[in-house]
Coordinates of C-alpha atoms in Angstrom, one line a residue:
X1 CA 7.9 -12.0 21.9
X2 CA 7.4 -15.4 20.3
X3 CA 8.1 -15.9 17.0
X4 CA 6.7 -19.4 15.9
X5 CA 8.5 -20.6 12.3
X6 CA 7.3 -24.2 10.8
X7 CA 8.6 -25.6 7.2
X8 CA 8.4 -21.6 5.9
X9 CA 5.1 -20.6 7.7
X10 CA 5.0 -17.9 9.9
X11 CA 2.6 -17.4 13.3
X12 CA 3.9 -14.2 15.1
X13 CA 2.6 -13.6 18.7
X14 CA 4.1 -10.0 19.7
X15 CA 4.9 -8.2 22.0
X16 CA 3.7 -6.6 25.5
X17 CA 1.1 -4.1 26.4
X18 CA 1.6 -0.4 25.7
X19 CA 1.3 2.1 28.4
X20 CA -0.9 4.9 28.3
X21 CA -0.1 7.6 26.1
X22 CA -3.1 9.6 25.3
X23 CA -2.2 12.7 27.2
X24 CA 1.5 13.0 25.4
X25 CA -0.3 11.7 22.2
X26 CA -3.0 15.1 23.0
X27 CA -0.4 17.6 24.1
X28 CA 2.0 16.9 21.0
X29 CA -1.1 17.5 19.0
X30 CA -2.4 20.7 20.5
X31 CA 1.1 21.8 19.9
X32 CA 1.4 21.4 16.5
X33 CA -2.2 23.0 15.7
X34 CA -1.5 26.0 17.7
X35 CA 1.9 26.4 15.7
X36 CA 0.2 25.8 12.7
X37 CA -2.8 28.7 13.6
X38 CA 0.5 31.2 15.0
X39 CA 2.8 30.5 11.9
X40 CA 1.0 30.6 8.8
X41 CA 0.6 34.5 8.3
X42 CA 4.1 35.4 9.0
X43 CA 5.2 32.8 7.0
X44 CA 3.3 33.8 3.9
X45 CA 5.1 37.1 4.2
X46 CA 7.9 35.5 3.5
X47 CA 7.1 33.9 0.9
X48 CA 6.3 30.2 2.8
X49 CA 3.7 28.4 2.9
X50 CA 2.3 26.0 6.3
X51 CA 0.3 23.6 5.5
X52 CA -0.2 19.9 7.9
X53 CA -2.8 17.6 8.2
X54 CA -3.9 15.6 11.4
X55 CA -5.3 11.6 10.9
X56 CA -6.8 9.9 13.5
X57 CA -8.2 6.1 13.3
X58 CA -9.4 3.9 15.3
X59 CA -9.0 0.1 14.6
X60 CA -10.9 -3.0 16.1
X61 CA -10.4 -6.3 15.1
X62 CA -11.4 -9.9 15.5
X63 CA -9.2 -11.9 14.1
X64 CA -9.1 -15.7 13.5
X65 CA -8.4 -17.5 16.7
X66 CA -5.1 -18.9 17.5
X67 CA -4.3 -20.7 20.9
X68 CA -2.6 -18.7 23.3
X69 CA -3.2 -15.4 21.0
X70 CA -5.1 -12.2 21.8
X71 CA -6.5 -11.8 18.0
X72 CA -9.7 -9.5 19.8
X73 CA -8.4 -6.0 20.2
X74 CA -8.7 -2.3 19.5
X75 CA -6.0 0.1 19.2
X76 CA -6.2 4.1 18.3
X77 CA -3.4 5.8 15.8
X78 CA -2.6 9.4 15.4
X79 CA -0.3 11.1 12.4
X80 CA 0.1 14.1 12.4
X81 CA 1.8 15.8 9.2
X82 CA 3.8 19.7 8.8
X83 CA 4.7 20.5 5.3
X84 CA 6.7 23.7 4.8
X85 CA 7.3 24.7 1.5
X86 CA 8.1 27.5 -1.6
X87 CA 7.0 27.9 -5.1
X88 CA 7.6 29.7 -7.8
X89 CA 7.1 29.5 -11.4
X90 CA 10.1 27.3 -12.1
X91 CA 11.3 25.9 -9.1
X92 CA 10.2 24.3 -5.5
X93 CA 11.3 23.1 -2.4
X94 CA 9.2 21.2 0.7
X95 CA 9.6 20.0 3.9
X96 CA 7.7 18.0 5.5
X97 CA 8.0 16.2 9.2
X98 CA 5.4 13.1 10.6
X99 CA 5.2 12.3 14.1
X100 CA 3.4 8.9 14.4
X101 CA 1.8 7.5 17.5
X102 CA 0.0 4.2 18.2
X103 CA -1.9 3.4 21.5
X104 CA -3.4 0.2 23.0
X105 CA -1.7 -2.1 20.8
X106 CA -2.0 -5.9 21.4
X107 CA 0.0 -8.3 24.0
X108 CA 0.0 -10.8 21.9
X109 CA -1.4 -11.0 18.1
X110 CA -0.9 -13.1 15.1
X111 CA 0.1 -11.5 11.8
X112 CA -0.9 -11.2 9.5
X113 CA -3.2 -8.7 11.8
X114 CA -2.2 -5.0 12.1
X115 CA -1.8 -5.0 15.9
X116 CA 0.4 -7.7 15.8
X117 CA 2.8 -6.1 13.2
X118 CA 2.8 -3.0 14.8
X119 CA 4.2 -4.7 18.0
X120 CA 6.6 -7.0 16.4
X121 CA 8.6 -4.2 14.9
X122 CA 8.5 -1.9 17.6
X123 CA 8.4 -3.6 21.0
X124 CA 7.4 -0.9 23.4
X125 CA 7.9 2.4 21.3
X126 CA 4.4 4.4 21.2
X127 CA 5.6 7.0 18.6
X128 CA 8.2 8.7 16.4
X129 CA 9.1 11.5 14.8
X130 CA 10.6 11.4 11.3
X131 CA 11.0 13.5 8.1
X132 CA 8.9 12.2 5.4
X133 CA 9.7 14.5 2.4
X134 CA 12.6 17.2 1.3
X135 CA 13.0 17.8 -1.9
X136 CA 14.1 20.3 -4.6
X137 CA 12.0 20.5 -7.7
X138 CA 12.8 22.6 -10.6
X139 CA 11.3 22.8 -13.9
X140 CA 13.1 23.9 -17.4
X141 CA 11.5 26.6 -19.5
X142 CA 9.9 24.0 -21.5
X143 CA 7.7 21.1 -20.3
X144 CA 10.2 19.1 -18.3
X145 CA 11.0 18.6 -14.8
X146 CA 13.5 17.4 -12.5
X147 CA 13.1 16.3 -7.9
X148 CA 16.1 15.6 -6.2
X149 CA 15.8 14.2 -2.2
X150 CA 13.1 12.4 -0.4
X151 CA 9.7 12.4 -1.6
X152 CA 6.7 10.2 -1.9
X153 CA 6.3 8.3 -5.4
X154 CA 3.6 5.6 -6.6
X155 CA 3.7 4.1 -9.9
X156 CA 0.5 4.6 -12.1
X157 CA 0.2 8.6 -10.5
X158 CA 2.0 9.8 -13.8
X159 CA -0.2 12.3 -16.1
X160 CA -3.6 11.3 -14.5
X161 CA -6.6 11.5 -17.0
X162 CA -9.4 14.3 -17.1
X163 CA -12.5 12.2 -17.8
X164 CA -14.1 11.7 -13.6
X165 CA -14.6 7.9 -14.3
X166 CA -10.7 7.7 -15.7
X167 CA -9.4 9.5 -12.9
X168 CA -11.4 7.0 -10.4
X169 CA -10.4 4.2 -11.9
X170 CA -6.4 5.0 -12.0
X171 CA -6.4 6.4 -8.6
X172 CA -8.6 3.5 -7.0
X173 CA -7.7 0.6 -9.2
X174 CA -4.1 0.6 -10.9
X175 CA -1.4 3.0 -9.4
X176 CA 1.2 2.0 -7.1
X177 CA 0.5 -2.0 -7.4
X178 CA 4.0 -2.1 -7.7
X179 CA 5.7 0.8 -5.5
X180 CA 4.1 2.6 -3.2
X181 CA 3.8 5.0 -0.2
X182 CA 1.3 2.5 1.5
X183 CA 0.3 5.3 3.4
X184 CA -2.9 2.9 5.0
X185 CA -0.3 2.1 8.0
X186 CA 0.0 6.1 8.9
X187 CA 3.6 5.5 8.9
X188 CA 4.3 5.2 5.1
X189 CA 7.2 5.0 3.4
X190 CA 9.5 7.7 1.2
X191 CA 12.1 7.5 -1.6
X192 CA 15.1 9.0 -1.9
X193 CA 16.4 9.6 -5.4
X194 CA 15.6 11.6 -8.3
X195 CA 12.7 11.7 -10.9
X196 CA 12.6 13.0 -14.5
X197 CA 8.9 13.7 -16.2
X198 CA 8.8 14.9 -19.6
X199 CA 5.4 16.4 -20.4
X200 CA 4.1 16.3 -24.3
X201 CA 1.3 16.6 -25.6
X202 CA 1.0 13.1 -26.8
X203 CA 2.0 11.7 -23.6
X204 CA 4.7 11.9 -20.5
X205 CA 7.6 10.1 -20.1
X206 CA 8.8 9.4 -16.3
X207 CA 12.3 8.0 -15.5
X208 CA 12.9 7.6 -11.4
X209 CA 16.1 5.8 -9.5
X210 CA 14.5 5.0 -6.3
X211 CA 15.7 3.8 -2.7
X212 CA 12.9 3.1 -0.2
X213 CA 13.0 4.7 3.3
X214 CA 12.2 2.6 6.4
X215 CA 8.6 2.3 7.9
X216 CA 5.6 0.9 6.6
X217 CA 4.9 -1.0 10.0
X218 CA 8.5 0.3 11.7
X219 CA 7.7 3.7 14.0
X220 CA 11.6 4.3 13.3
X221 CA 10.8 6.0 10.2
X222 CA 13.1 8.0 8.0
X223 CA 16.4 5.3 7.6
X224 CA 17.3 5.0 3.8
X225 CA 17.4 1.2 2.9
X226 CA 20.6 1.5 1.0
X227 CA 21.2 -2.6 -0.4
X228 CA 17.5 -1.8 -2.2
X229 CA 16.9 -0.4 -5.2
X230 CA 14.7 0.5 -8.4
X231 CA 14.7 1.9 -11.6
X232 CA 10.9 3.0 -12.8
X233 CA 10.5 4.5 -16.9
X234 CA 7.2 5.3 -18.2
X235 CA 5.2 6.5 -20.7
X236 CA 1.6 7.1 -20.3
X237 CA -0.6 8.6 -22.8
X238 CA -4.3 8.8 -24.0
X239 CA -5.1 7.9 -27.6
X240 CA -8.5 10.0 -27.0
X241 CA -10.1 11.4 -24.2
X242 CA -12.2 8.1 -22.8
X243 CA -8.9 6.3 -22.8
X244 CA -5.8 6.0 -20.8
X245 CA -2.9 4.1 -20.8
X246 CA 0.8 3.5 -19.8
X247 CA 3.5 0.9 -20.5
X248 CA 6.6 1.0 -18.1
X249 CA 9.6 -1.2 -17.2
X250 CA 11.1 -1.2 -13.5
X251 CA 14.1 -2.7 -12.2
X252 CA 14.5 -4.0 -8.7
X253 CA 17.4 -5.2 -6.7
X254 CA 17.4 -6.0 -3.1
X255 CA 20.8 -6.9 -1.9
X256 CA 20.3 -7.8 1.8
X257 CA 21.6 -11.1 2.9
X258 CA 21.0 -13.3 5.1
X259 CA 20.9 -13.9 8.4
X260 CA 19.8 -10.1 8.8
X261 CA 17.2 -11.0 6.0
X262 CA 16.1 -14.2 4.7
X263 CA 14.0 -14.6 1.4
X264 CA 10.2 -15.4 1.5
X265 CA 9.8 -18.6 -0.8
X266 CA 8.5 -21.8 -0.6
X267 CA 12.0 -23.5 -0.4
X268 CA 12.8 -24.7 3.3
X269 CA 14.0 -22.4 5.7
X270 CA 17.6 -24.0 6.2
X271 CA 18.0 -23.6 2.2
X272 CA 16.9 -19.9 2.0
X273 CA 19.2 -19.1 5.1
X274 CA 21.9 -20.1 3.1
X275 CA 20.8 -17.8 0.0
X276 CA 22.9 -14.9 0.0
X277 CA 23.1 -13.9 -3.8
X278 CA 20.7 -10.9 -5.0
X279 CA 17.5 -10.6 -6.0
X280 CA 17.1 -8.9 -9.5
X281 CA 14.2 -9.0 -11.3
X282 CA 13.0 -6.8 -14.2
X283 CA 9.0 -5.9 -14.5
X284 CA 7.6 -5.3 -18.0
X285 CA 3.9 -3.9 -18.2
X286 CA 1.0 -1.5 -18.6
X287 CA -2.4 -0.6 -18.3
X288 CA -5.0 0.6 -19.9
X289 CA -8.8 2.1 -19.3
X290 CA -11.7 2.7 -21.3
X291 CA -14.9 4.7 -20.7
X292 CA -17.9 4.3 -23.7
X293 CA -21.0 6.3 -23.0
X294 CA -23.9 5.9 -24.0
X295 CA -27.6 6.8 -23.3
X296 CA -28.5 5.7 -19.7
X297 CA -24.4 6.2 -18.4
X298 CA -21.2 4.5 -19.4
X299 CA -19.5 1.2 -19.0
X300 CA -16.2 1.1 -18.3
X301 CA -13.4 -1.6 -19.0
X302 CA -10.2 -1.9 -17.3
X303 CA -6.7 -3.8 -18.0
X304 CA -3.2 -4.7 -16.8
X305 CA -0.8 -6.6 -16.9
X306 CA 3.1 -7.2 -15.8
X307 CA 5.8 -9.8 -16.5
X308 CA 8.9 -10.6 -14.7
X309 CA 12.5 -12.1 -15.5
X310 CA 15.6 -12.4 -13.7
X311 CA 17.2 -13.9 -10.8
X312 CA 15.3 -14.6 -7.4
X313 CA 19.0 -15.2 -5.2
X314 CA 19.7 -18.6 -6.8
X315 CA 17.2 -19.0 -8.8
X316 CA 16.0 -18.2 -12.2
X317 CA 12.7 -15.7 -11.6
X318 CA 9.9 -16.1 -14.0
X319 CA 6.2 -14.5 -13.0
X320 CA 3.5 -12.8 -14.4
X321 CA 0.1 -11.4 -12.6
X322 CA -2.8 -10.0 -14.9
X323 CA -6.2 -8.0 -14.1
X324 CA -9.3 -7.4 -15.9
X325 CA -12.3 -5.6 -14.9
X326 CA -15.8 -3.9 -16.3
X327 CA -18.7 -2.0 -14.9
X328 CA -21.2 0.3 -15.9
X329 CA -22.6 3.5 -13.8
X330 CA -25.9 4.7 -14.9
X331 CA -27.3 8.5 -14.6
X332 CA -29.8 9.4 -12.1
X333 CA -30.0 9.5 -8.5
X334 CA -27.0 8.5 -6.1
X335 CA -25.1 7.5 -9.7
X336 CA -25.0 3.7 -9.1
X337 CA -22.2 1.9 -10.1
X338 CA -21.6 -2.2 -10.3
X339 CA -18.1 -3.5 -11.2
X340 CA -17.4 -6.6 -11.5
X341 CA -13.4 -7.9 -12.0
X342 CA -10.7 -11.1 -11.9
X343 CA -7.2 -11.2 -11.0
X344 CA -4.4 -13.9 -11.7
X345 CA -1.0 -13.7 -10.5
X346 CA 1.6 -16.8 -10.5
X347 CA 2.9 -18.7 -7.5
X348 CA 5.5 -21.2 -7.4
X349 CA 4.6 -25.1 -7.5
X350 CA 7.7 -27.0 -7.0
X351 CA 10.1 -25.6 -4.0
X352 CA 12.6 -28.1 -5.5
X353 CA 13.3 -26.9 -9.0
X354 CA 15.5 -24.0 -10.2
X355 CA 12.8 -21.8 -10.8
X356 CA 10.9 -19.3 -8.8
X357 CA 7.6 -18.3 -10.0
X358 CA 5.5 -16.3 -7.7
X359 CA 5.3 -13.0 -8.8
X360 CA 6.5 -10.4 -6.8
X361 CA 5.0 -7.5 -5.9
X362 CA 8.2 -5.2 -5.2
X363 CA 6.9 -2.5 -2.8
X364 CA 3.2 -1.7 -3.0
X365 CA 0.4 -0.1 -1.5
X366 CA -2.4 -1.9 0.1
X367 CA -6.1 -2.1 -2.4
X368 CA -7.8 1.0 -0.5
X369 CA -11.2 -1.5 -1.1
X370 CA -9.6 -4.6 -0.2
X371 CA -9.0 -4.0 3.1
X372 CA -7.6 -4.9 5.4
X373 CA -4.4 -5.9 4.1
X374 CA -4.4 -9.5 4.7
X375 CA -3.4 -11.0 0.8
X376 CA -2.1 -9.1 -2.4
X377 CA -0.9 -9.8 -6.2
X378 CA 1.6 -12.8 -4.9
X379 CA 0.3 -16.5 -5.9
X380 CA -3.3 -15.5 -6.0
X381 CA -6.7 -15.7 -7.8
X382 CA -8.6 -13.1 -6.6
X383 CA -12.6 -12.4 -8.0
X384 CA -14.4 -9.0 -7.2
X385 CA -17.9 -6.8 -6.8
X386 CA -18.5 -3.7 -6.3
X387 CA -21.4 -1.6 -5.9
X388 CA -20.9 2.4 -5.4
X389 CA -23.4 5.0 -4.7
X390 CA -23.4 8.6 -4.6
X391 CA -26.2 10.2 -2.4
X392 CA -24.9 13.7 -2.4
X393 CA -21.5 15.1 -3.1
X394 CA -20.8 14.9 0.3
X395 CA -21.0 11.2 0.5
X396 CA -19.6 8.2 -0.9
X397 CA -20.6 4.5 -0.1
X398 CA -19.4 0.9 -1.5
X399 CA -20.3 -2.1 -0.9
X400 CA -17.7 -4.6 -2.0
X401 CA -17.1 -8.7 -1.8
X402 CA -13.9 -10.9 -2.8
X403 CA -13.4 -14.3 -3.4
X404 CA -9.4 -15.5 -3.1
X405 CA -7.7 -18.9 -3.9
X406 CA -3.8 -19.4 -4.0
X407 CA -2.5 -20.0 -7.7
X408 CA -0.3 -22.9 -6.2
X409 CA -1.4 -24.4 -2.7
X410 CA 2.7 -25.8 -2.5
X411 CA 3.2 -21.6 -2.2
X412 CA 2.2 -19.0 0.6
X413 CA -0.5 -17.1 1.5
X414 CA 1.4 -13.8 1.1
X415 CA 0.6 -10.5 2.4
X416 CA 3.1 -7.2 3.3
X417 CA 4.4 -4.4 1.8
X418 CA 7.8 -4.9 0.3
X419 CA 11.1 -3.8 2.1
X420 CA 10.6 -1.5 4.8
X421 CA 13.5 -2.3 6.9
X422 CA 16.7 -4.3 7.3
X423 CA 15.6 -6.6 9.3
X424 CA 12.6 -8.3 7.6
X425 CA 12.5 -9.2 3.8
X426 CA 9.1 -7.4 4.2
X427 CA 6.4 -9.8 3.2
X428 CA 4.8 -12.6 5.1
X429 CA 3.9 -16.1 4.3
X430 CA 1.6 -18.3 5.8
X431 CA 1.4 -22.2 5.1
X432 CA -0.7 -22.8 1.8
X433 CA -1.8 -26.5 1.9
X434 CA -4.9 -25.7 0.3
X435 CA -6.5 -23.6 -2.7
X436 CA -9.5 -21.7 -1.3
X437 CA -8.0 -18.7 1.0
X438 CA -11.2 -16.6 2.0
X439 CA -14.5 -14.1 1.2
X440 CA -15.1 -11.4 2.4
X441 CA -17.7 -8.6 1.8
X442 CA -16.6 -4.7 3.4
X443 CA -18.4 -1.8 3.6
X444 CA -17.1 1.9 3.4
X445 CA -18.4 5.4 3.8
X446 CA -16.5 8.2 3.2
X447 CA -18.3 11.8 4.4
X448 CA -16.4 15.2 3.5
X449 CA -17.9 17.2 6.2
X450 CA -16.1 20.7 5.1
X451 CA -13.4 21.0 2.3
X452 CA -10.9 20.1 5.2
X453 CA -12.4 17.5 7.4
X454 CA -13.1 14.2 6.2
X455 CA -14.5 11.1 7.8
X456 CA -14.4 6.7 6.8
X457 CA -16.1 4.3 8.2
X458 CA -14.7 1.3 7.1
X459 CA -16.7 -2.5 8.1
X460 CA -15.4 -6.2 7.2
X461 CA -16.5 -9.4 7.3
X462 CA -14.2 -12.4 6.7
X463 CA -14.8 -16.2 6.3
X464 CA -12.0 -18.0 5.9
X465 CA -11.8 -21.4 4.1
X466 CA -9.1 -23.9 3.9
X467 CA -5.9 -22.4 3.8
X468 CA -7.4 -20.3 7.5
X469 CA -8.1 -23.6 8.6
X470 CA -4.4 -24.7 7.8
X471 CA -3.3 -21.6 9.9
X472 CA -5.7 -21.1 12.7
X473 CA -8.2 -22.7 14.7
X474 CA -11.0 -20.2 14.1
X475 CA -12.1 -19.2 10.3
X476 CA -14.3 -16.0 10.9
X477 CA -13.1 -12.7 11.4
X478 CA -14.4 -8.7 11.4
X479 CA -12.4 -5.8 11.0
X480 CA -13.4 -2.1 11.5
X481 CA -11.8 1.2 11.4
X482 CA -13.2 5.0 12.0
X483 CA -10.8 7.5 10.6
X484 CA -11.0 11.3 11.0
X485 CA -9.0 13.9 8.8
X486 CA -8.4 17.5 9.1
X487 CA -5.8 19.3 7.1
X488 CA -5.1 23.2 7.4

């Protein structure tokens, strides 16, 4: 493994070549199916319920060329997922176990490619097998309710509205830009803590104390990562029924030091080596969505906002990233809907001051129709549109392009997904240098064959511009995934 680290960029080549593993990846499979077709009756008798869920993708990529890289490959990934669980009117408990396996992974990629990641963090390990949830939930008489133990949790997924295009819109575009499951890489992450919800009528309030689990792109799933921690509060209410909206506050501190983990900032390496004071930053901010009908469909408006203070190690943290968006879906056949949208978030434009200002992203999931999950919300200007269609009920089609600069070419090109380990601060930075990042323009099509099986096709094009350029000697790339789901 060659890890190549020039004035704060990063070039990974990973790894070697997985062996063959489909027959233990099949006979692990058939073995949790046929437990999950013997079980389930018995079970109910006592008062249990089995349910698990089977995902299957496979990935091909073509990634910018890089000497002495293999950035052309394909690699298959299988997660399967057993829940147990019991509910009654008050109270609840669940279980629930992944085993994760990845086959065909790449010699030697460069991140920020998924192959490449995958192999970095995990050397020659194919698979794993790891709790992902177990939790106790229990609800007073009234309208509040308490989870203790490990559990997924996404910011934004409080009280989601009624109205269709409301619901869409939070699910798609605003929850967990800030913490997240990113459940894209099949391993995911958890949180362990405890969560409080309040449900009125006027609105719910949500207090959580939160310590991420390892994984994201780590098969050694499960670890709690005990120097990291955040605070979320919320309260997210609807004025009227073609609105939603939420204001919240979360702390984060991430305590690991150096040399196990060194910052990602534009400051040179031999500075940031020597930073071993915490990061602390407070996140102010909200959201809010609009629907107005009227007589050939309804436009829709979107907004959100968060601001940051505190202290990035030795330095003062100041950073803010905003989003607006609008589009309007008319009646009729397949339901068309055009969407148009802009995002700003801060970088940092002076390594040398005593400020840092790129806005951080704390521990997020991926933009489901961004993918894949090469930039984010740090030191970016991203513009967006989107066209989706509705043939049938069934079927679900967008066609979607990006445009993305870097707010400050003296900053990264970022990508990642927060802590996920203690080893890695858990983003990624490659040289800036210039303003204009890439385009792109991705296709998707989701089928529900049955109420249990669902199929994505997922197609990219990418052209990168200068900041590729900066980075690798190639500035065109495709991406592709085909992902089957069955749950029972």
């Amino acid at each position: 493994m060659d890890l190549c680290q020039g004035d704060g960029a990063i070039i990974l080549l990973a790894g070697e070549k997985t062996s063959s593993g489909v027959g233990r990846m099949l006979s692990r499979a058939i073995a949790v199916l046929m437990a999950g077709g013997l079980l389930p009756s018995w079970l109910w008798a006592q008062g249990l319920k089995l349910t698990g869920t089977w995902q299957v993708r496979g990935e091909r990529w073509e990634f910018f060329k890089l000497p002495n890289a293999d950035n052309d490959y394909n690699f298959l990934g299988s997660a399967i997922v057993a829940s147990l669980s019991r509910q009654s009117e008050l109270e609840k408990w669940h279980v629930e176990v992944a085993h994760v396996t990845f086959l065909g992974l790449p010699q030697n990629a460069a991140i920020p490619s998924l192959g490449a990641l995958y192999r970095l963090f995990n050397r020659e390990r194919e698979g794993s097998l790891f709790l992902r949830q177990f939790f106790w939930q229990k609800r007073s008489d009234g309208n509040t309710w308490v989870r203790v133990g490990r559990f997924k949790f996404g910011d934004g997924t409080e009280r989601l509205p009624q109205n269709e295009t409301l619901l869409w819109l939070r699910q798609n575009r605003v929850q967990e830009r800030l913490i997240g499951p990113f459940d894209f890489t099949l391993i995911g992450r958890s949180f362990d803590g405890i969560q409080l919800t309040t449900e009125r009528p006027d609105g719910t309030f949500t207090l959580a104390l939160l310590r991420p689990t390892r994984g994201i792109f780590d098969l050694r799933g499960g670890d709690q990562l005990t120097k990291v921690t955040t605070v979320y509060a919320s309260w997210t209410f609807s004025p009227d029924p073609k609105t939603d909206a939420r204001i919240f506050a979360l702390y984060y501190r991430d305590s690991r030091k150096p040399p196990s983990v060194v910052k990602l900032d534009n400051r040179p390496l031999a500075v940031r080596q020597l930073d071993d004071e915490p990061i602390s930053i407070l996140t102010l901010g909200g959201h809010i969505l609009r629907v107005l009908p009227d007589n050939k469909g309804q436009t829709d408006f979107l907004a959100w906002g968060a601001w940051q203070f505190g202290d990035w190690g030795q330095l003062k943290h100041r950073a803010f990233a905003l989003s607006a968006e609008f589009g309007h879906q008319w009646e009729g056949k397949c339901r068309p809907w055009l969407r148009f949208g802009a995002s700003l978030s801060t970088g940092d434009g002076n390594p040398n001051d005593a400020y840092h200002r790129t806005f951080f992203q704390i521990l997020p999931s991926p933009n489901q129709n961004a993918l894949p999950p090469i930039f984010n919300l740090m030191n970016s200007r991203i513009l967006f549109a989107q066209l989706r269609l509705q043939p049938s009920r069934k079927v679900d089609l967008q066609l979607e392009t990006h445009w993305v600069w870097l707010s400050r070419k003296a900053d990264f090109w970022y990508s990642g997904a927060g802590a996920f380990n203690n080893s890695h601060f858990g983003f990624f930075g490659l040289r800036g240098g210039e303003r204009q990042v890439l385009n792109m323009v991705g296709l998707t099509l989701n089928y529900r064959a049955d109420p249990s099986t669902a199929w994505s096709l997922y197609l990219v094009r990418i052209w990168g511009k200068g900041v590729v350029r900066t980075n690798f000697a190639g500035n065109s790339a495709t991406y592709a995934y085909l992902q089957a789901t069955h749950q029972w």
